[in-house]
Short mmCIF file of C-alpha atoms and ligand atoms in Angstrom, two decimals:
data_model
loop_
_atom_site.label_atom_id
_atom_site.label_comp_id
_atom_site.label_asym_id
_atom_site.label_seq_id
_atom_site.Cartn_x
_atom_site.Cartn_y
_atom_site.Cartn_z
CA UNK V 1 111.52 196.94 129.03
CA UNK V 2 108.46 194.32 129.34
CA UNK V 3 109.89 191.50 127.20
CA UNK V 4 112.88 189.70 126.79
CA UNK V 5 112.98 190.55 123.12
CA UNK V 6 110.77 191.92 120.44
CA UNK V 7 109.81 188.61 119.05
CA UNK V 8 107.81 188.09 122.20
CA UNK V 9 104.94 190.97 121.00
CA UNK V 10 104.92 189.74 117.27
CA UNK V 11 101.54 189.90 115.67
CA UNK V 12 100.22 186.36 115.46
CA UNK V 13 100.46 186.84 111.44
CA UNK V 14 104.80 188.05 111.41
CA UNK V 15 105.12 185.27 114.25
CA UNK V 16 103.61 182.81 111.74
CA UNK V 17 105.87 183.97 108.94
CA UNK V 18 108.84 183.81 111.17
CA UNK V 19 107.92 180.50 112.12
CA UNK V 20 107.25 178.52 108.84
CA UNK V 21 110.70 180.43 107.75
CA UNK V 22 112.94 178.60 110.46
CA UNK V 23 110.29 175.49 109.66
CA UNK V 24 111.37 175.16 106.10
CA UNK V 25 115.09 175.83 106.84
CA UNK V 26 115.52 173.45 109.34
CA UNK V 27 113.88 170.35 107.48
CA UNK V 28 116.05 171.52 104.55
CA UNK V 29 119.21 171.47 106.60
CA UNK V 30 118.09 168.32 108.43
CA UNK V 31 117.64 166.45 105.68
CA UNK V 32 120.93 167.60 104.11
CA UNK V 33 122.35 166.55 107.49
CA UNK V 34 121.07 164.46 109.68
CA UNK V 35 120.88 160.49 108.03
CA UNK V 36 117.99 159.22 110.37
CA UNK V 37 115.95 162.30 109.21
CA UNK V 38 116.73 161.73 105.37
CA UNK V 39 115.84 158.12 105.60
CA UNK V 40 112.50 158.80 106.96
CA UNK V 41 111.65 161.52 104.60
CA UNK V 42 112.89 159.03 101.54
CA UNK V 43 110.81 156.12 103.64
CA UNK V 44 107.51 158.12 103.22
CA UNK V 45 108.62 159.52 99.85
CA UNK V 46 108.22 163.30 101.38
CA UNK V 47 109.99 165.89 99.82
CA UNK V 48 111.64 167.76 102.24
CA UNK V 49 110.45 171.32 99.73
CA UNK V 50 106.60 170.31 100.76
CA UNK V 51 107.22 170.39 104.32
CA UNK V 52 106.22 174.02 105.09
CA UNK V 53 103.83 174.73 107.26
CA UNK V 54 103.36 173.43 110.51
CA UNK V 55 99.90 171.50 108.57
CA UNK V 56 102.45 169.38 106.69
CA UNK V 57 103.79 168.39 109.93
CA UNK V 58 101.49 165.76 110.55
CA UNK V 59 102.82 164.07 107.81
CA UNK V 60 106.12 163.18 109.87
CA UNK V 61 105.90 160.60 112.98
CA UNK V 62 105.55 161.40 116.10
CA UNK V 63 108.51 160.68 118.55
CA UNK V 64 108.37 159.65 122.02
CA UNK V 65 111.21 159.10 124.42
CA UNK V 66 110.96 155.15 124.06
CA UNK V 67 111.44 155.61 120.24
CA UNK V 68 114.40 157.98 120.81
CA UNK V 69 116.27 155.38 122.97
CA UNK V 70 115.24 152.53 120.35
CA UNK V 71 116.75 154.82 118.07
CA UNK V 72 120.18 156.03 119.83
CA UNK V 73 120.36 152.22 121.36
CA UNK V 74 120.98 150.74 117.44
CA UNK V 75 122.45 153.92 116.48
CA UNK V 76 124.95 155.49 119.05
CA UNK V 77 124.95 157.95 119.89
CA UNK V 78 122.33 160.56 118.40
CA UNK V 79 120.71 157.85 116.82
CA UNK V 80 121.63 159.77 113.16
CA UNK V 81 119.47 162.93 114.81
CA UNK V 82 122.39 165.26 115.07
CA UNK V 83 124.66 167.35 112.32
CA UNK V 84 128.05 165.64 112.70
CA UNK V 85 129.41 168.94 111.50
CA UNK V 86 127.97 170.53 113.86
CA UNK V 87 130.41 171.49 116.71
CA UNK V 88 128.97 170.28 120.36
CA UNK V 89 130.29 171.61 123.02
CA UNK V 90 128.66 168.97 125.40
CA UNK V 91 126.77 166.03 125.43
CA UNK V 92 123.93 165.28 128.40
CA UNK V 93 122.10 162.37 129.24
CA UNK V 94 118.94 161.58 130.66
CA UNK V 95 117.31 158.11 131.75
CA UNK V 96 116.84 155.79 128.82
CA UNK V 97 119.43 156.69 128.80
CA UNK V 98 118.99 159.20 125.87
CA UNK V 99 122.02 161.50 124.72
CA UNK V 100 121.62 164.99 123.88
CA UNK V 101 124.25 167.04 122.31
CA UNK V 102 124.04 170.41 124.01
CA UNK V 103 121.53 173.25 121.84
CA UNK V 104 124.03 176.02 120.43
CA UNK V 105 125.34 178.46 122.86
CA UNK V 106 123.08 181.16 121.32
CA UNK V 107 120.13 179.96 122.23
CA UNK V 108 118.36 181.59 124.85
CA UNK V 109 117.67 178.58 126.98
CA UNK V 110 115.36 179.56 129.72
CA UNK V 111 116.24 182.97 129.69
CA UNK V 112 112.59 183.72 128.60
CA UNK V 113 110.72 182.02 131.81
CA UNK V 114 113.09 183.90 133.81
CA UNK V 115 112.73 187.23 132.58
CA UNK V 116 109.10 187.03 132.48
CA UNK V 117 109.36 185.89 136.00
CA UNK V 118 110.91 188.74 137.00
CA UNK V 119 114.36 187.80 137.85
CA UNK V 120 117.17 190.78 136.51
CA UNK V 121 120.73 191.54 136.25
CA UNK V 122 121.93 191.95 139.94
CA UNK V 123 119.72 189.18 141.61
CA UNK V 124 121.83 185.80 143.18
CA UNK V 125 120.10 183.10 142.14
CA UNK V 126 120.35 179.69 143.79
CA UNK V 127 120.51 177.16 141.51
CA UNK V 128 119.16 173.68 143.13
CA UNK V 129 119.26 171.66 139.95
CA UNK V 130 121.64 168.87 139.19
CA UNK V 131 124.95 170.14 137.34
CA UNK V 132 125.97 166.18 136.96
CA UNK V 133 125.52 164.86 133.57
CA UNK V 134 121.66 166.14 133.33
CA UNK V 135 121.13 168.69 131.73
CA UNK V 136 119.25 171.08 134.21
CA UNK V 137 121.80 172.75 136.19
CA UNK V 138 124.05 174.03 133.46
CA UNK V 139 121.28 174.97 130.94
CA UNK V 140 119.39 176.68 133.87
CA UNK V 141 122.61 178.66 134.92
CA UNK V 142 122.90 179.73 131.09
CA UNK V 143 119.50 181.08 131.21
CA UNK V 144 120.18 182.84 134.13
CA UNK V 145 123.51 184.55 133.32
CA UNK V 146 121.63 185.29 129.93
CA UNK V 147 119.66 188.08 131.87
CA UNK V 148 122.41 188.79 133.95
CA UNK V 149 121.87 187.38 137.40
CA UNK V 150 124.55 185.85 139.56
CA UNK V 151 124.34 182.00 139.75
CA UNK V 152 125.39 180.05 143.19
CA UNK V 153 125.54 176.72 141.57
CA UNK V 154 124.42 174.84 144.89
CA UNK V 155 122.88 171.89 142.57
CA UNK V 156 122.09 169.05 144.88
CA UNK V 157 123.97 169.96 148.01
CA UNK V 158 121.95 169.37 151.30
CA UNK V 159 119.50 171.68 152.12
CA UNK V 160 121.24 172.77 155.53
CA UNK V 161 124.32 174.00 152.95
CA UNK V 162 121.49 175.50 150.84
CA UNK V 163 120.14 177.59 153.97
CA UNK V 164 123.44 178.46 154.71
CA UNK V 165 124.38 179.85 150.96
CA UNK V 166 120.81 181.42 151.48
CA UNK V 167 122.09 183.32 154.60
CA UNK V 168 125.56 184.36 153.43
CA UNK V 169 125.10 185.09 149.65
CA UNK V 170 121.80 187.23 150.24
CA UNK V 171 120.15 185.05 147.95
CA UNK V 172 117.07 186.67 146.83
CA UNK V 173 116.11 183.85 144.43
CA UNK V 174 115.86 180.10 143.81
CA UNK V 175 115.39 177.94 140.88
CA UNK V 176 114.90 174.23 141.23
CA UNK V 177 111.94 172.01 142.48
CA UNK V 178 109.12 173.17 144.73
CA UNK V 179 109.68 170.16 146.82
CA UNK V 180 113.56 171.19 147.44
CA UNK V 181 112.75 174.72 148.39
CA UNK V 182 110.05 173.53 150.66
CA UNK V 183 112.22 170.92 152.51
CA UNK V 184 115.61 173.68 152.69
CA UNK V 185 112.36 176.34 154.42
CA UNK V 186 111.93 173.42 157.06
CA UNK V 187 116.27 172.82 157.79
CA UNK V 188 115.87 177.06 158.09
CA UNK V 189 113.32 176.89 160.45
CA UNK V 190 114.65 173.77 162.49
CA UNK V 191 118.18 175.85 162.63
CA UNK V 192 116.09 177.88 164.45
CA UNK V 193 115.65 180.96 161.17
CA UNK V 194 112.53 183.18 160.65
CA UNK V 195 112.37 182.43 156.69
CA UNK V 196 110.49 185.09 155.79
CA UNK V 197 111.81 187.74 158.10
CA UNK V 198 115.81 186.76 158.21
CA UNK V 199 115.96 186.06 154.66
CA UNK V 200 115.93 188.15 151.17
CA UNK V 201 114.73 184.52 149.04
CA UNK V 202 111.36 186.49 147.35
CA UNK V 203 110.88 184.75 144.31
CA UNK V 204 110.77 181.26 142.82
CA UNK V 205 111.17 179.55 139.38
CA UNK V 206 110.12 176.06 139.31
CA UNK V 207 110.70 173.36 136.81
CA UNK V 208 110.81 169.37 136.58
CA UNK V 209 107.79 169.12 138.91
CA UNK V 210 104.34 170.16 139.51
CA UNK V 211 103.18 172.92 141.63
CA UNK V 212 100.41 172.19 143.59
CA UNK V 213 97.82 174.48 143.86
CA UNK V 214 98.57 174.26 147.94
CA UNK V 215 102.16 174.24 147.83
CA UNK V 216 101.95 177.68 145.84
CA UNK V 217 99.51 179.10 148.73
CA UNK V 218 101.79 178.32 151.23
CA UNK V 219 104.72 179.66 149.57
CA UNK V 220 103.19 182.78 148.41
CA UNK V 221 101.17 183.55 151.37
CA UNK V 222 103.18 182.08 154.31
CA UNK V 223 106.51 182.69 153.40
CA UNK V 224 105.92 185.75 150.67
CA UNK V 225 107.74 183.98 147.93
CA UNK V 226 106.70 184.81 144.23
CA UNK V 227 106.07 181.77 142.37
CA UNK V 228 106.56 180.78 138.91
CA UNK V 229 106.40 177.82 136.78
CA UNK V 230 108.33 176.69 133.92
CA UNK V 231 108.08 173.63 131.37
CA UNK V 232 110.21 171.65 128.95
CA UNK V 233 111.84 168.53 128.53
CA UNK V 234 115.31 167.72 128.16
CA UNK V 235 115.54 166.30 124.74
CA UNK V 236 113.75 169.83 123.73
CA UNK V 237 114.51 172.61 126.14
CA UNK V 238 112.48 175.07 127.18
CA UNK V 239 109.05 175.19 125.99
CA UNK V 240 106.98 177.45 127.88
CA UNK V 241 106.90 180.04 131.03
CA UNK V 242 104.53 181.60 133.18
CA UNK V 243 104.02 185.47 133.11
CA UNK V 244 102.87 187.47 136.17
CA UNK V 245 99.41 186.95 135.47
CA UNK V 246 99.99 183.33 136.06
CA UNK V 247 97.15 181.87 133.83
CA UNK V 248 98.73 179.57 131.38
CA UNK V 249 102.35 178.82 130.05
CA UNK V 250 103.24 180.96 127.24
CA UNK V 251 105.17 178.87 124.40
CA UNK V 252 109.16 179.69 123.68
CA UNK V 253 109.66 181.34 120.44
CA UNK V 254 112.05 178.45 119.79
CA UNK V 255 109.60 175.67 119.97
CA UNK V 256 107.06 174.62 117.67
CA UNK V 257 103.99 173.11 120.00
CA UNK V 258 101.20 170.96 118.14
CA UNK V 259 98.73 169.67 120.45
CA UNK V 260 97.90 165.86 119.12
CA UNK V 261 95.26 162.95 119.93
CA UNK V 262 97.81 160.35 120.69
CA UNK V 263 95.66 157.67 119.02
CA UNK V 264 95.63 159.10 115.51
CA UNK V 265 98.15 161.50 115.49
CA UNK V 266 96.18 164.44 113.80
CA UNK V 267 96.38 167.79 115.57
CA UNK V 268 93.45 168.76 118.04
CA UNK V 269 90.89 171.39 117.73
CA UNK V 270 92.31 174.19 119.58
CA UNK V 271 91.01 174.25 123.12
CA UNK V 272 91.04 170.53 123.12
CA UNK V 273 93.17 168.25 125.18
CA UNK V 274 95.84 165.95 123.58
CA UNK V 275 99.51 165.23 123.63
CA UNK V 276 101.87 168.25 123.64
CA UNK V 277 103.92 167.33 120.69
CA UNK V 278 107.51 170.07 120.72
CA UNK V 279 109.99 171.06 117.50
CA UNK V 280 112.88 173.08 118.91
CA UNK V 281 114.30 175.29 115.69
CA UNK V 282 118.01 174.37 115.95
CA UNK V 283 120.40 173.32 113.78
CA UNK V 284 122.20 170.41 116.13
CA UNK V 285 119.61 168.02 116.49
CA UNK V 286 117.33 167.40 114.07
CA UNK V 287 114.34 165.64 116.39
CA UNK V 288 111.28 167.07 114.76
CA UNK V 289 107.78 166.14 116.68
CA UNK V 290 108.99 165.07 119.69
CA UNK V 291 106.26 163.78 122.07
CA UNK V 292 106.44 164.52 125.71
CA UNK V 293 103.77 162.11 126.63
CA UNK V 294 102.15 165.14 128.83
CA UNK V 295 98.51 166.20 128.12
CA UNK V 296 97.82 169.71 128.09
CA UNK V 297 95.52 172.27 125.54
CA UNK V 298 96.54 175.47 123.78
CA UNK V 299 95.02 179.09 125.57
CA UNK V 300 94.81 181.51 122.18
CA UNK V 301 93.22 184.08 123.48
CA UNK V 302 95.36 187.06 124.05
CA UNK V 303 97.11 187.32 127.92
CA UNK V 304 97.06 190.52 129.57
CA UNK V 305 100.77 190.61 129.77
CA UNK V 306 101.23 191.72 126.12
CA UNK V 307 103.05 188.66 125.21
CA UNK V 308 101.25 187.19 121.96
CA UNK V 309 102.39 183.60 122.00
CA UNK V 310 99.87 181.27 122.97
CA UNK V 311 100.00 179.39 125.96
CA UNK V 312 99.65 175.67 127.36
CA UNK V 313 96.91 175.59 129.87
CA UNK V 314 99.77 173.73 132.42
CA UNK V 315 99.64 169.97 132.25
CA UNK V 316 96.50 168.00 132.68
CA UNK V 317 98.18 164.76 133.41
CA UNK V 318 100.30 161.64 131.57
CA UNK V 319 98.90 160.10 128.14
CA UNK V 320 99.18 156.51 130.13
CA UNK V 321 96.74 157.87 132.80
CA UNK V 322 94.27 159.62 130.56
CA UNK V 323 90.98 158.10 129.70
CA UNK V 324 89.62 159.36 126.40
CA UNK V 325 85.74 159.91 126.63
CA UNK V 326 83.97 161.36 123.99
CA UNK V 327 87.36 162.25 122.13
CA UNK V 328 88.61 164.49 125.26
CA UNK V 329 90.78 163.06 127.59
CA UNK V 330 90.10 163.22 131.53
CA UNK V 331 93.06 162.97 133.32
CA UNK V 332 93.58 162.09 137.60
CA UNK V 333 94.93 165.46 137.55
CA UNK V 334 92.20 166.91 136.16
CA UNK V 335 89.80 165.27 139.36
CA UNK V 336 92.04 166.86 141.48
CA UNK V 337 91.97 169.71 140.68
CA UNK V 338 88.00 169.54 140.64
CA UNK V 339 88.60 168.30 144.48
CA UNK V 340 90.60 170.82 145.28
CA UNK V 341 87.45 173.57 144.46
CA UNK V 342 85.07 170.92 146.16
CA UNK V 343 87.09 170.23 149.31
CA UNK V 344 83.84 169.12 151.14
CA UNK V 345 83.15 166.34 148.53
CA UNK V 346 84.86 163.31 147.04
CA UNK V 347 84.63 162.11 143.11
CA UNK V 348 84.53 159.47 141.33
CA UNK V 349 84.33 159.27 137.56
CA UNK V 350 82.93 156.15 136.03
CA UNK V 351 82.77 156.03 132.14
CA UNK V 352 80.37 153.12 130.45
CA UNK V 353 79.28 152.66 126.68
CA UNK V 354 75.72 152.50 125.67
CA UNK V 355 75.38 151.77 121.82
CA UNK V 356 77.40 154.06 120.64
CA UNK V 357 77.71 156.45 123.53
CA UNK V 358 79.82 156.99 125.86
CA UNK V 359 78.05 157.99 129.60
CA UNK V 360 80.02 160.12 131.61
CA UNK V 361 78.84 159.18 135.78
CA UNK V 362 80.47 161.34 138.18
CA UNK V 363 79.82 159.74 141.53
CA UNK V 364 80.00 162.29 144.86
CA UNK V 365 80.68 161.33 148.13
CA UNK V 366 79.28 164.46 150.21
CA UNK V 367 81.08 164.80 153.60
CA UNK V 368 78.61 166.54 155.25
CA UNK V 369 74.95 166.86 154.68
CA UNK V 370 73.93 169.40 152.65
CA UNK V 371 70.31 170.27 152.17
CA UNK V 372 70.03 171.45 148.50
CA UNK V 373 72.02 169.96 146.32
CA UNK V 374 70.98 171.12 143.18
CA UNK V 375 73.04 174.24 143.35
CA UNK V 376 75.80 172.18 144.26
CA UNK V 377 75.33 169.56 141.43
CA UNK V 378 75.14 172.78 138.88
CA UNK V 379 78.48 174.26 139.82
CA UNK V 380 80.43 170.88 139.74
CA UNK V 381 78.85 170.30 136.27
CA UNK V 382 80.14 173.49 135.30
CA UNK V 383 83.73 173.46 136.71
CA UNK V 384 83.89 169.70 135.79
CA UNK V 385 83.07 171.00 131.74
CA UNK V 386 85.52 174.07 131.86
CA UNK V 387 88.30 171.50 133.30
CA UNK V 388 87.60 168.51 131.85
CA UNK V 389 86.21 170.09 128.60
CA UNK V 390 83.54 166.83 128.86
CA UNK V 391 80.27 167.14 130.00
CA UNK V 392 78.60 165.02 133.37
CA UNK V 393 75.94 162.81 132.00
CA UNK V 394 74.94 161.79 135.71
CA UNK V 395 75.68 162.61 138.93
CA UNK V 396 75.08 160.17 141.52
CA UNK V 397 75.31 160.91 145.42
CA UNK V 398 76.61 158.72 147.61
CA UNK V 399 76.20 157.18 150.84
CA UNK V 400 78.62 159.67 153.15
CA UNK V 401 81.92 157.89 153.53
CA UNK V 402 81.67 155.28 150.68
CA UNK V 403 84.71 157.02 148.63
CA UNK V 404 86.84 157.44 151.47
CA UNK V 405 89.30 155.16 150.54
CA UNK V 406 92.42 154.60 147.82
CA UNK V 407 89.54 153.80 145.07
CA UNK V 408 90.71 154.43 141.89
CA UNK V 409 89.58 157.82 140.41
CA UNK V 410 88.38 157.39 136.87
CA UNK V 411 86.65 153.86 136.43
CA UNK V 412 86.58 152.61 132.75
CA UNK V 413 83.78 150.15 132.37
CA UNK V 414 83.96 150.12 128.23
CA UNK V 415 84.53 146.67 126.94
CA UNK V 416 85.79 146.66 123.08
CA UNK V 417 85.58 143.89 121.04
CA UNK V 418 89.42 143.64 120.52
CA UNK V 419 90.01 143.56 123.86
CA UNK V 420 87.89 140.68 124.99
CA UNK V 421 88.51 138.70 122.40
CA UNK V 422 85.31 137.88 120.65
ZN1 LIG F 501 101.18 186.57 129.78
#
């Protein structure tokens, strides 16, 4: 068996049809339900019957986490999101805070990213995510047991009781942040243990952080760990999980994702950059477009793994850091990763207006001579475009050692009218 379920092989077409089925039936039931939802439908004079495709979504607001807590702060505690006659069977929080009544017992929660990564009935899992409140630990332990896999529910114990639960269980997985399993490898090896050779840990699901690029190496390379990544947000779930072939995310089959430019709120042109916008299909919690804040673009070309979902080309970076040039967004993250390819350089982007124009400058700082640079300049221009999806207007070299310091990496030199006042 390849996938987790038949829905994950679909032809884009029945996946569609599927799709705008649950769309229609939740806003029905929401509105039937849930009193914040009805209001705003009644506010905009949208009838909930016209809401049927996810085109008509961009007809509804979009919600970000401040607007939740705004919402649950004057109306405890679901803000009027939830279906009172619904029946919870628990409620988690998150910083805001933000209540969340607990998605129904039949949803399969994570079990997706898990399967895909590999993980089957018969593996121990250590689970290094919070059980307390949050809802990680318990709604990555469902996703777990889902597939069949024994959970040791370590959560946040230290990481010289998480080596030791390593050592006695036979754990031959983990599932928490790259950061935690990193710093429990170090207690191993300062208890004096060979990880890779005294251990059985092979494989790695990672959530609630990024992986970097490096991180991944080492853990793959060094210690022969597997390494997967997995995305969501609390007030949504799960909403998408690398494959093996580890290019891309591919999107639940429980989530609606719209991509969105977070200044006008229309959907992107698909291979653009802008807000990933999420609509879990339940039947609890009627939070329709909620908006993550993270910045990623949608991969629709078909992935080798036979799973036809689309994917989310990981995340580029935070709406608050982006700077929009051109209509595409260019991210810190984004420059890193460009650095990362370029290790012998450093990069600076500076964006300026002329007339109506925005001038992309991408300013290098080589660290060591190099004596043509044109080949150079080409292949940065190239990566820079398939990253960035913006193109270098100029490239200007620096003197060696100019950018060595903490200088901000994406300069904004625009002035707008509104903003200075004239
Ligand atoms: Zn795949």
């Amino acid at each position: 068996m390849h996938f987790f379920d038949d829905k994950e092989n679909l032809s884009i077409n029945e996946r569609q049809h599927r799709i705008n089925l649950q769309l229609s039936e939740m806003v029905r039931l929401g509105y039937h339900k849930s009193t914040r939802f009805r209001r705003m439908l009644d506010e905009l004079k949208l009838d909930p019957a016209a809401i049927k495709t996810l085109r008509d979504f961009v007809k509804l607001p979009v919600i970000s986490r401040s607007s939740l807590i705004e919402f649950e702060m004057n109306e405890p505690p679901f803000g009027g999101f939830h279906n009172p006659d619904a029946e919870v069977d628990r409620i988690f929080t998150s910083p805001g805070p933000i209540y969340e009544p607990h998605l129904s017992e039949n949803d399969p929660l994570w079990a997706r990213a898990y399967f895909a990564a590999g993980i089957r009935k018969g593996d121990v899992v250590l689970n290094a995510f919070s059980y307390h409140m949050v809802a990680a630990g318990l709604t990555f332990h469902g996703g777990l047991r889902r597939i069949g896999a024994t959970v040791i529910p370590s959560g946040t114990s230290s990481s010289q009781h998480q080596v030791q639960l390593i050592r006695d269980m036979g754990v031959n997985a983990y599932t928490g942040t790259p950061s935690f399993l990193m710093s429990i490898i170090k207690k191993a090896e300062e208890m004096g243990h060979d990880f890779k050779k005294d251990f059985r840990l092979k494989r790695a699901c990672f959530a609630a952080e990024p992986l970097e690029p490096l991180l991944r190496k080492t853990f793959e390379e060094e210690y022969a760990i597997d390494t997967y990544q997995m995305y969501g947000a609390t007030e949504v779930g799960d909403v998408a999980f690398e494959c093996r072939e580890k290019k891309g995310w591919h999107i639940c089959e429980e989530v609606l994702v719209e991509i969105i430019d977070p200044e006008t709120g229309k959907q992107v042109h698909p291979g653009d950059n802008g807000e990933v916008v999420v609509t879990r299909f339940n039947n609890i919690f009627f939070l329709f477009r909620f908006g993550t804040g993270d910045l990623s673009r949608i991969i629709n070309t078909p992935c080798p793994c036979g799973r036809t979902s689309f994917r989310l080309d990981g995340i580029a970076g935070r709406i608050g850091d982006a700077v929009k040039v051109r209509g595409m967004f260019i991210t810190p993250n984004q420059l890193k990763k460009i650095q990362e390819k370029f290790h012998n350089a450093k990069f600076q982007v500076v964006v300026s207006r002329s007339t109506h124009e925005d001038i992309l400058t991408l300013k290098v700082d080589m660290r060591q001579d190099s004596a043509d640079t044109s080949v150079f300049e080409r292949e940065v221009k190239e990566y820079f475009k398939e990253i960035c999806t913006v193109r270098v207007d100029h490239m200007v070299f620096l003197e060696p050692g100019i950018l060595e310091g903490d200088e901000k990496p994406i300069i904004d030199q625009r002035t707008w009218s509104n903003k200075v006042g004239h």
